[in-house]
PDB file of C-alpha atoms in Angstrom:
ATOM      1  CA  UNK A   1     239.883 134.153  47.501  1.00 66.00           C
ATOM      2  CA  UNK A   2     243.199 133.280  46.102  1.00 89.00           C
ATOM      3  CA  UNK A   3     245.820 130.448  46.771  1.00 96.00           C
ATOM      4  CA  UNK A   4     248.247 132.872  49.100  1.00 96.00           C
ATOM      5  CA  UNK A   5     247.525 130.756  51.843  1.00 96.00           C
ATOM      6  CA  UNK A   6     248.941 127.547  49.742  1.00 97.00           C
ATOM      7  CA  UNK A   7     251.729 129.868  48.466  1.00 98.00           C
ATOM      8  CA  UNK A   8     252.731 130.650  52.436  1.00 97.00           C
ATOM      9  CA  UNK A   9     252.915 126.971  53.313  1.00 96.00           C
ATOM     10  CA  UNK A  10     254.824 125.669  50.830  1.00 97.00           C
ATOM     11  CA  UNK A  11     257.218 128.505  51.477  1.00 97.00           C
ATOM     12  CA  UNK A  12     257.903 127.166  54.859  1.00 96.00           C
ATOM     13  CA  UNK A  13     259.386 123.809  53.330  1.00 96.00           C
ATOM     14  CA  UNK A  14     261.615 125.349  50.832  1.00 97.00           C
ATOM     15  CA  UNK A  15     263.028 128.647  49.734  1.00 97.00           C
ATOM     16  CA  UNK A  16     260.485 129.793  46.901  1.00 98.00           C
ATOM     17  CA  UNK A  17     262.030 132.727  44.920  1.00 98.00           C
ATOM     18  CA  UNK A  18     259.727 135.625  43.934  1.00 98.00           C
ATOM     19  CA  UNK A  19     258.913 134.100  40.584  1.00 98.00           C
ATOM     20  CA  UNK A  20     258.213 130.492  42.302  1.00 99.00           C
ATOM     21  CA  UNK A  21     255.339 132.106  44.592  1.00 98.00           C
ATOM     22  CA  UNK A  22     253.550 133.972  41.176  1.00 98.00           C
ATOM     23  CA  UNK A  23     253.722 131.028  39.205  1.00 98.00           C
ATOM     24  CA  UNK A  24     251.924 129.209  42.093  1.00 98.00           C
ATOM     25  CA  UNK A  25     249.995 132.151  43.004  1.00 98.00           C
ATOM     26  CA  UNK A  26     248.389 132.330  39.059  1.00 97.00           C
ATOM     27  CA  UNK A  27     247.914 128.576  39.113  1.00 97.00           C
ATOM     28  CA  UNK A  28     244.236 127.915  37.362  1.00 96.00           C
ATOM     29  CA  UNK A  29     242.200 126.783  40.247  1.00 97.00           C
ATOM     30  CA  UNK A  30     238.235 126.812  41.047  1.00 96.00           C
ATOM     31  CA  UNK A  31     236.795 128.129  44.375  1.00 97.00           C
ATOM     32  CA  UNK A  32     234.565 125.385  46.487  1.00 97.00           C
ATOM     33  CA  UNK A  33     232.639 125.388  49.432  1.00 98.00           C
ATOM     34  CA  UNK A  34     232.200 122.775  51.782  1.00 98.00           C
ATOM     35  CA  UNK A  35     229.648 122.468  54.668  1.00 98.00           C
ATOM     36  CA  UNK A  36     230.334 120.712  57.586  1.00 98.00           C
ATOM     37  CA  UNK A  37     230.161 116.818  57.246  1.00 97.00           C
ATOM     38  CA  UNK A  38     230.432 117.020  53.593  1.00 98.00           C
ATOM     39  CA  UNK A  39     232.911 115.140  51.787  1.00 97.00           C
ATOM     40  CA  UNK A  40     235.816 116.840  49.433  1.00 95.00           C
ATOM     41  CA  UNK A  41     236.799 113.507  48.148  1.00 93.00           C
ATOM     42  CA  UNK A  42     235.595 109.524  48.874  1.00 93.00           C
ATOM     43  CA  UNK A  43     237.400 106.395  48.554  1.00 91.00           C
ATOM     44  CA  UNK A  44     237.639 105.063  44.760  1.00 90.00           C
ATOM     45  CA  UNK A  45     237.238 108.484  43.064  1.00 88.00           C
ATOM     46  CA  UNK A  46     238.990 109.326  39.919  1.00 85.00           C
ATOM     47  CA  UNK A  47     242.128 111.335  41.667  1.00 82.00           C
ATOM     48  CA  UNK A  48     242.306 114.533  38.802  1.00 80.00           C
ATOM     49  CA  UNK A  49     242.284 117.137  41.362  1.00 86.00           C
ATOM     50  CA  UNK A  50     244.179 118.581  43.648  1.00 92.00           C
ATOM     51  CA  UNK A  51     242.633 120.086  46.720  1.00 95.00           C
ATOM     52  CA  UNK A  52     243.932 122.857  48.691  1.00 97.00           C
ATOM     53  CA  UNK A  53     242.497 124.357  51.672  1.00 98.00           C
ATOM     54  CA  UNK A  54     242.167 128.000  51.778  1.00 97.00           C
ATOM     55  CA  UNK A  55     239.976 128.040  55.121  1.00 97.00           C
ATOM     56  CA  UNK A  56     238.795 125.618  57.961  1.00 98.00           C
ATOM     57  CA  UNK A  57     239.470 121.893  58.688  1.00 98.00           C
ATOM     58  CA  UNK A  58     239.306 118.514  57.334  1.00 98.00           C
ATOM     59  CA  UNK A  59     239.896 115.006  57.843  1.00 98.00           C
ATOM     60  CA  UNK A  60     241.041 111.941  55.998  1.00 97.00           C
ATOM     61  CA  UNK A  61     239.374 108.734  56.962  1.00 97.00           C
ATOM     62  CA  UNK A  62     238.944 104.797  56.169  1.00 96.00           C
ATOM     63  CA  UNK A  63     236.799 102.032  56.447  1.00 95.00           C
ATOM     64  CA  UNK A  64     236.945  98.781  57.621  1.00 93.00           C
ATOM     65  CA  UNK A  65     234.857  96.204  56.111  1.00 91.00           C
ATOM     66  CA  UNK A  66     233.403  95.930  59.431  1.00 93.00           C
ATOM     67  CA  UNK A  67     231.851  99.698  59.568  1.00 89.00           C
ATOM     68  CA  UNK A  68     234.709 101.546  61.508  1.00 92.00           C
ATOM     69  CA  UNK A  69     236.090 103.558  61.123  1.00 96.00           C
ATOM     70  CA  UNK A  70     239.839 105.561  61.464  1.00 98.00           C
ATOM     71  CA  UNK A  71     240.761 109.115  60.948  1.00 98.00           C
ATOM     72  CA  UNK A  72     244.151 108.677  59.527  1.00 98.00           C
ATOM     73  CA  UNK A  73     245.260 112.818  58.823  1.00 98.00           C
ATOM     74  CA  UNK A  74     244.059 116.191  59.983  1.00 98.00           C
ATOM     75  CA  UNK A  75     244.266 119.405  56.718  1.00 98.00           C
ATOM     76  CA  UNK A  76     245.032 122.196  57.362  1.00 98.00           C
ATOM     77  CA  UNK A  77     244.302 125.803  55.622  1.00 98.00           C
ATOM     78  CA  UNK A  78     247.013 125.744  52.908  1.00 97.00           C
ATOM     79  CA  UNK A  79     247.674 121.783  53.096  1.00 97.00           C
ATOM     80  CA  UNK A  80     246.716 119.821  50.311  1.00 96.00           C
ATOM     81  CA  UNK A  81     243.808 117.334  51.252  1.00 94.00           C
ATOM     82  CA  UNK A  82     246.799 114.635  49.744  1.00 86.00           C
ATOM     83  CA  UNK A  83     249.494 115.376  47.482  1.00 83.00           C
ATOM     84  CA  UNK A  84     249.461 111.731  46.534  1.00 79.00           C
ATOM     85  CA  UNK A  85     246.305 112.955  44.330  1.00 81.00           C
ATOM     86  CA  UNK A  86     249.290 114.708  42.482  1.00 86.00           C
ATOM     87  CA  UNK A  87     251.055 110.825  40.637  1.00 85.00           C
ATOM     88  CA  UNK A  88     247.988 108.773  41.613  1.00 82.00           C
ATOM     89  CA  UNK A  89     244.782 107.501  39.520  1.00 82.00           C
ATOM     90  CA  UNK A  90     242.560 106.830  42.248  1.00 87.00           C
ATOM     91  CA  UNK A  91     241.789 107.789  45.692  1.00 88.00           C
ATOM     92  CA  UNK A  92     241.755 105.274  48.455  1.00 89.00           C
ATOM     93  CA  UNK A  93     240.923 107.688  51.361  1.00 92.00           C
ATOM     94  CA  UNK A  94     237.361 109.662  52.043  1.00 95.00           C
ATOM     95  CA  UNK A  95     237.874 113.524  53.100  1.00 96.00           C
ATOM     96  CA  UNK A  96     235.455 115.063  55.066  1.00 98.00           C
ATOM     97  CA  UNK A  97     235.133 118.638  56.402  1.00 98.00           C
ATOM     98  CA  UNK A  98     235.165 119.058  60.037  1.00 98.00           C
ATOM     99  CA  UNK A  99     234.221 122.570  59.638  1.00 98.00           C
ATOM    100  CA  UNK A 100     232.972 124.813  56.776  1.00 98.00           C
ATOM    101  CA  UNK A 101     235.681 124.832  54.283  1.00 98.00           C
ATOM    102  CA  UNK A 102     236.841 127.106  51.446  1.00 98.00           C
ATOM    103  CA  UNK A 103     239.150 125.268  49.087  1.00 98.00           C
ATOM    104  CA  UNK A 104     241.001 125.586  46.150  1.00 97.00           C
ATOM    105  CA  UNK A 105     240.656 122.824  43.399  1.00 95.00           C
ATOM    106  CA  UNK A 106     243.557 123.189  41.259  1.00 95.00           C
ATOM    107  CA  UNK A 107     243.994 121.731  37.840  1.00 90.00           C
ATOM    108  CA  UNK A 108     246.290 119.068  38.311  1.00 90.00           C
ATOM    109  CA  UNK A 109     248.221 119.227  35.501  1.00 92.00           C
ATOM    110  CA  UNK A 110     249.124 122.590  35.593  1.00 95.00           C
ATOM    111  CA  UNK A 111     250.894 121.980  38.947  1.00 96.00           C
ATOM    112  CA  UNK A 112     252.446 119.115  38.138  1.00 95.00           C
ATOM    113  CA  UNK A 113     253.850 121.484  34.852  1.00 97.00           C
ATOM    114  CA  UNK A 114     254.829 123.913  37.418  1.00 98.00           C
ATOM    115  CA  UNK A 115     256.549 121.086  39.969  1.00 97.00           C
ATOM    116  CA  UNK A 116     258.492 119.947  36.486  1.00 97.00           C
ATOM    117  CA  UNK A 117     259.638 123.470  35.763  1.00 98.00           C
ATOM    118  CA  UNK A 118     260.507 124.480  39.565  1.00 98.00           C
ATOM    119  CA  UNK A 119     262.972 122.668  41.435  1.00 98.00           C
ATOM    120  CA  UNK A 120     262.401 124.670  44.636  1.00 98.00           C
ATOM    121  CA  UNK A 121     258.265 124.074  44.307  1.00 98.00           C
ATOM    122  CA  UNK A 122     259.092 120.134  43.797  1.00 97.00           C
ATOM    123  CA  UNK A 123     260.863 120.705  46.637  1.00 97.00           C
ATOM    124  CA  UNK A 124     258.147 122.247  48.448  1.00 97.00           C
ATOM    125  CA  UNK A 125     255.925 119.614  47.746  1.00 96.00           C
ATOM    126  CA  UNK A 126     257.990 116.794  48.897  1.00 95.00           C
ATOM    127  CA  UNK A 127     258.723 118.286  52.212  1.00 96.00           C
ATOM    128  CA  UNK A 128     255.199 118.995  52.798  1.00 95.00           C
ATOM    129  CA  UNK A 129     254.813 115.102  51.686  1.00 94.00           C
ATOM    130  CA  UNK A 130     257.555 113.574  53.870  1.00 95.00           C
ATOM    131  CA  UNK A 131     255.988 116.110  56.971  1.00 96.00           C
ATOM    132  CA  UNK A 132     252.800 114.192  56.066  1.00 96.00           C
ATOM    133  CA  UNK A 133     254.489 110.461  56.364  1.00 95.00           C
ATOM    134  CA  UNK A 134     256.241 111.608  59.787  1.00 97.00           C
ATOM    135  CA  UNK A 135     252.874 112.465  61.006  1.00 98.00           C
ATOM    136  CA  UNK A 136     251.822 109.248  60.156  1.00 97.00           C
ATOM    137  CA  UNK A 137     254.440 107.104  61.929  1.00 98.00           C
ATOM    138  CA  UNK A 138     254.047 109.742  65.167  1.00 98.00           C
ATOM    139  CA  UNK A 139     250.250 108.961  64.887  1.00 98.00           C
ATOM    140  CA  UNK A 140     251.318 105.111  64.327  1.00 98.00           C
ATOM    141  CA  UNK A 141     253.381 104.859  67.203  1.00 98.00           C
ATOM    142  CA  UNK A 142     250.643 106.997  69.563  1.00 98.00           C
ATOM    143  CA  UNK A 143     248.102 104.312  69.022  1.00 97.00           C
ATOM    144  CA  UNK A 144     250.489 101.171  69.520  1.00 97.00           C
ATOM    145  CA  UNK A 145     252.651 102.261  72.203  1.00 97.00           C
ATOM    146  CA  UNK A 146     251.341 105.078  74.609  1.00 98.00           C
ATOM    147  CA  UNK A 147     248.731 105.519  77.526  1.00 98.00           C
ATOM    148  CA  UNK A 148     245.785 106.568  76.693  1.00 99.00           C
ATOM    149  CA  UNK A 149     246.743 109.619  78.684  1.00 99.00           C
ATOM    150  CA  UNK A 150     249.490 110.368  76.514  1.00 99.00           C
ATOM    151  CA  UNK A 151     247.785 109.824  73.257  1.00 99.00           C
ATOM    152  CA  UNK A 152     244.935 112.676  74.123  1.00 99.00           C
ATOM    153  CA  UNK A 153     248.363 114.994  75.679  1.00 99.00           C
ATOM    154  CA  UNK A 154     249.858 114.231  72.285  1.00 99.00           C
ATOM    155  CA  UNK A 155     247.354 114.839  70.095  1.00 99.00           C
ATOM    156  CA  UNK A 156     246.608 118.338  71.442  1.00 98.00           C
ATOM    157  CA  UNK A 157     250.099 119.373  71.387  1.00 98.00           C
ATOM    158  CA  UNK A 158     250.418 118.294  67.623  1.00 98.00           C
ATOM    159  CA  UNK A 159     247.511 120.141  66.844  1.00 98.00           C
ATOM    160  CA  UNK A 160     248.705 123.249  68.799  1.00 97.00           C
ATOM    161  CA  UNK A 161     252.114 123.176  66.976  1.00 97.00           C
ATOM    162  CA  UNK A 162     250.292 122.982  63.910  1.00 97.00           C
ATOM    163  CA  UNK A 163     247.803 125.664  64.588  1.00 96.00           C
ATOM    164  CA  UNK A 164     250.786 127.961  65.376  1.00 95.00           C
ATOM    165  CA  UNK A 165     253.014 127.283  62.806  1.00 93.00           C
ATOM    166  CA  UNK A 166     250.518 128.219  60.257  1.00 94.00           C
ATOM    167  CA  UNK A 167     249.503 131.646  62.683  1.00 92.00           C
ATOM    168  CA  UNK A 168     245.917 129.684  63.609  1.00 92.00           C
ATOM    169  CA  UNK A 169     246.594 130.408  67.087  1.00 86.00           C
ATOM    170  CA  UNK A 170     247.634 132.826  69.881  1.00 83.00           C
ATOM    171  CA  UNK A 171     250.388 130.554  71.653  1.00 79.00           C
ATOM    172  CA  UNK A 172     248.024 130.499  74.492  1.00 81.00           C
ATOM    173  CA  UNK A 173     244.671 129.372  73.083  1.00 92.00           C
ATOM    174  CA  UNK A 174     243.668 126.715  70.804  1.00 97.00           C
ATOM    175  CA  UNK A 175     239.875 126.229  68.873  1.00 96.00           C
ATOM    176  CA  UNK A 176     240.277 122.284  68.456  1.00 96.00           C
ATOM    177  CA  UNK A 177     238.522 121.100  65.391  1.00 97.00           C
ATOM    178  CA  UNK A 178     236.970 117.828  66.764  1.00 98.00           C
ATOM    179  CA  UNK A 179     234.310 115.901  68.349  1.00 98.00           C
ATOM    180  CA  UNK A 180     235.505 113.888  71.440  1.00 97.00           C
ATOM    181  CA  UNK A 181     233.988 110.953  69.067  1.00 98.00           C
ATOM    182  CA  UNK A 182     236.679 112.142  65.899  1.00 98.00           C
ATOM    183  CA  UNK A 183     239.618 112.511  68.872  1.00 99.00           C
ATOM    184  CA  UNK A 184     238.264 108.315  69.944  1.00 98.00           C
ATOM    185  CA  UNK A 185     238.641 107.407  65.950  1.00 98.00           C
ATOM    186  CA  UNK A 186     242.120 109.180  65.489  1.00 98.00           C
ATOM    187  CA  UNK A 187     243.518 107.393  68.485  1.00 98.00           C
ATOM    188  CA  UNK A 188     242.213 103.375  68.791  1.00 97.00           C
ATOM    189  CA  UNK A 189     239.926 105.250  71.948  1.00 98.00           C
ATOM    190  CA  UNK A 190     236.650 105.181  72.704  1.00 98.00           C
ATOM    191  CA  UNK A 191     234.762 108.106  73.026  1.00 97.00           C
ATOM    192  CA  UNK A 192     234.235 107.287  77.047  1.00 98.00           C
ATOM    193  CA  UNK A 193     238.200 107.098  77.085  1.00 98.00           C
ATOM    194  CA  UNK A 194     238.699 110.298  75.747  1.00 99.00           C
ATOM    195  CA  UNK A 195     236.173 112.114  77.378  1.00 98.00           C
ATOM    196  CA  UNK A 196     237.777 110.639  80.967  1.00 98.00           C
ATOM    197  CA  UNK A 197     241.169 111.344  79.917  1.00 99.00           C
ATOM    198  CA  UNK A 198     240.031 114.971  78.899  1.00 98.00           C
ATOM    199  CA  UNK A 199     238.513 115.671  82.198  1.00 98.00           C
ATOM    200  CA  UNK A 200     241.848 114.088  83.757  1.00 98.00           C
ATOM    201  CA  UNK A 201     244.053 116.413  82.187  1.00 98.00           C
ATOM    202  CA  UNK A 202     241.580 119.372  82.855  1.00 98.00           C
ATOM    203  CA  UNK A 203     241.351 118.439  86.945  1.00 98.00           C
ATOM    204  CA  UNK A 204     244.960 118.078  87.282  1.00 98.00           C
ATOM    205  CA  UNK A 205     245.932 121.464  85.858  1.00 98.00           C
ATOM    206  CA  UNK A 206     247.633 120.277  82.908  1.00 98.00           C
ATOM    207  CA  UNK A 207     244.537 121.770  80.145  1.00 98.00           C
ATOM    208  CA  UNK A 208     241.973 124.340  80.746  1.00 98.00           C
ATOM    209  CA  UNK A 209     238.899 124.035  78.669  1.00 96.00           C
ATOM    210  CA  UNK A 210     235.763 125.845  77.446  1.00 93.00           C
ATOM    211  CA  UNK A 211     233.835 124.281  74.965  1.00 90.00           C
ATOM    212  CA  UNK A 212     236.486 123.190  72.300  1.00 92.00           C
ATOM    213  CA  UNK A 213     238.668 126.014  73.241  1.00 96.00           C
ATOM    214  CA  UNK A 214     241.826 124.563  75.171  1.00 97.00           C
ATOM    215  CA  UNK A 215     244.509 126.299  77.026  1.00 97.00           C
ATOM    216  CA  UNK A 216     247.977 125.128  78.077  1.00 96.00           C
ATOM    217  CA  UNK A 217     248.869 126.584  81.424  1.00 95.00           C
ATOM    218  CA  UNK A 218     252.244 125.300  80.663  1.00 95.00           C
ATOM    219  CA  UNK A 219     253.524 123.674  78.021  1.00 95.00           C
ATOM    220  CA  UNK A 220     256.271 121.828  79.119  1.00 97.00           C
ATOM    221  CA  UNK A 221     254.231 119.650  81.624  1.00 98.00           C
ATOM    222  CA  UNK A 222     251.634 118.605  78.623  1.00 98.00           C
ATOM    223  CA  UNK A 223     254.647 117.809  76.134  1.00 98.00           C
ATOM    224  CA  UNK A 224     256.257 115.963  78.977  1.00 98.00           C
ATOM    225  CA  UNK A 225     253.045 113.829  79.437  1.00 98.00           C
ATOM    226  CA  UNK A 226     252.343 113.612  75.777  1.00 99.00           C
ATOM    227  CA  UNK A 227     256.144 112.862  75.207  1.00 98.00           C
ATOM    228  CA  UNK A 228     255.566 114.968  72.083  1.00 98.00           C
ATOM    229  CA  UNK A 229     258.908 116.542  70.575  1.00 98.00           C
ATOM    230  CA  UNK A 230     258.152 118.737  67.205  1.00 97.00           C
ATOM    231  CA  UNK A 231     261.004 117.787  65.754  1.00 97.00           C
ATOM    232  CA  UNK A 232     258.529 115.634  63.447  1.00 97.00           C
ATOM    233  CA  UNK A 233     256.929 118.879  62.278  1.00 97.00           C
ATOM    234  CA  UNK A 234     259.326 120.613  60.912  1.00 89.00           C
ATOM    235  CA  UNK A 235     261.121 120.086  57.582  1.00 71.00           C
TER     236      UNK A 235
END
């Protein structure tokens, strides 16, 4: 396994030159595998790694004091589980794999050599960061100010545009990485709500399902729905 699939995304936020993608490409890293439920980082660790996904899906969660809790990102293969890890000293966030998960732990150091010696990496990197922050506010602004309707149609289109960007997907099918019960904790839902507004959109037309394998009959009515524009997406 090697880190071409890190090397791939970060060449979709900035123009890497033939030299940027071997440096990144021979960056020291060791392999990991993650099962299912298992966390790749928890809240309050010592943040001297970063994580790369080679394979598979993860999530970034808090806690409340109370017990609940909030997804608050969905990785990617080739997304870093948080670049943050890159300038910070501790991590405030637990990441847990939603599905088995190869990934890359890279020495942290060396990158951050490599970001220093690279303009067009650093680059890289900050695009992917600031793409991370826009999902953020787009997630923000799902919970506080649409339908519950919308935030399930938005959701699935994100995670569509995603999936294709990244060549995850057919453009016709999508395998969606979560629970009902992870969609309820990404969007201020309960898992009731999302299960009714899943078998909404699937009895009107607008999704056809089987299992966690979702189809768009056509895309324009879910975006309009969703009121999702991936303009956010894109660097």
């Amino acid at each position: 396994m090697s880190l071409d699939t890190m090397v791939r995304q970060l060449g979709r936020h900035a123009e890497l030159s033939d030299d940027d993608r071997r440096a990144l490409a021979g960056l020291p890293f060791i392999r990991r595998v993650v099962k299912i439920g298992h966390y790749l980082a928890r809240a309050g660790d010592q943040a001297c790694e970063h994580i790369v996904l080679l394979s598979g899906y993860a999530h970034q969660h808090k806690t409340a004091s109370a017990g609940g809790r909030q997804i608050v990102s969905i990785r990617m293969p080739g997304e870093a589980v948080s670049s943050a890890c890159l300038f910070i000293d501790r991590v405030d966030y637990n990441a847990q794999a939603l599905t088995p998960i190869e990934a890359a732990v890279v020495q942290r150091d060396a990158l951050r050599d490599l970001i220093a010696a690279r303009p067009a990496v650093s680059k890289a990197i900050l695009m992917a960061t600031l793409i991370d922050a826009a999902i953020s506010s787009e997630w923000l602004l799902n919970i506080g100010r649409r339908s519950a309707i919308a935030r399930v149609a938005h959701l699935l289109c994100e995670l569509a545009a995603r999936m294709d960007t990244i060549g995850l997907a057919d453009g016709a099918s999508y395998q969606v990485p979560l629970t009902q019960e992870q969609m309820a904790d990404i969007l201020g839902l309960t898992g009731v709500h999302v299960n009714r507004m899943m078998k909404q959109l699937t009895e009107s037309g607008v999704i056809a399902r089987h299992g966690r394998c979702i189809q768009f009959p056509d895309r324009d009515r879910i975006a309009r729905i969703a009121g999702f524009d991936a303009r956010y997406l894109r660097p």
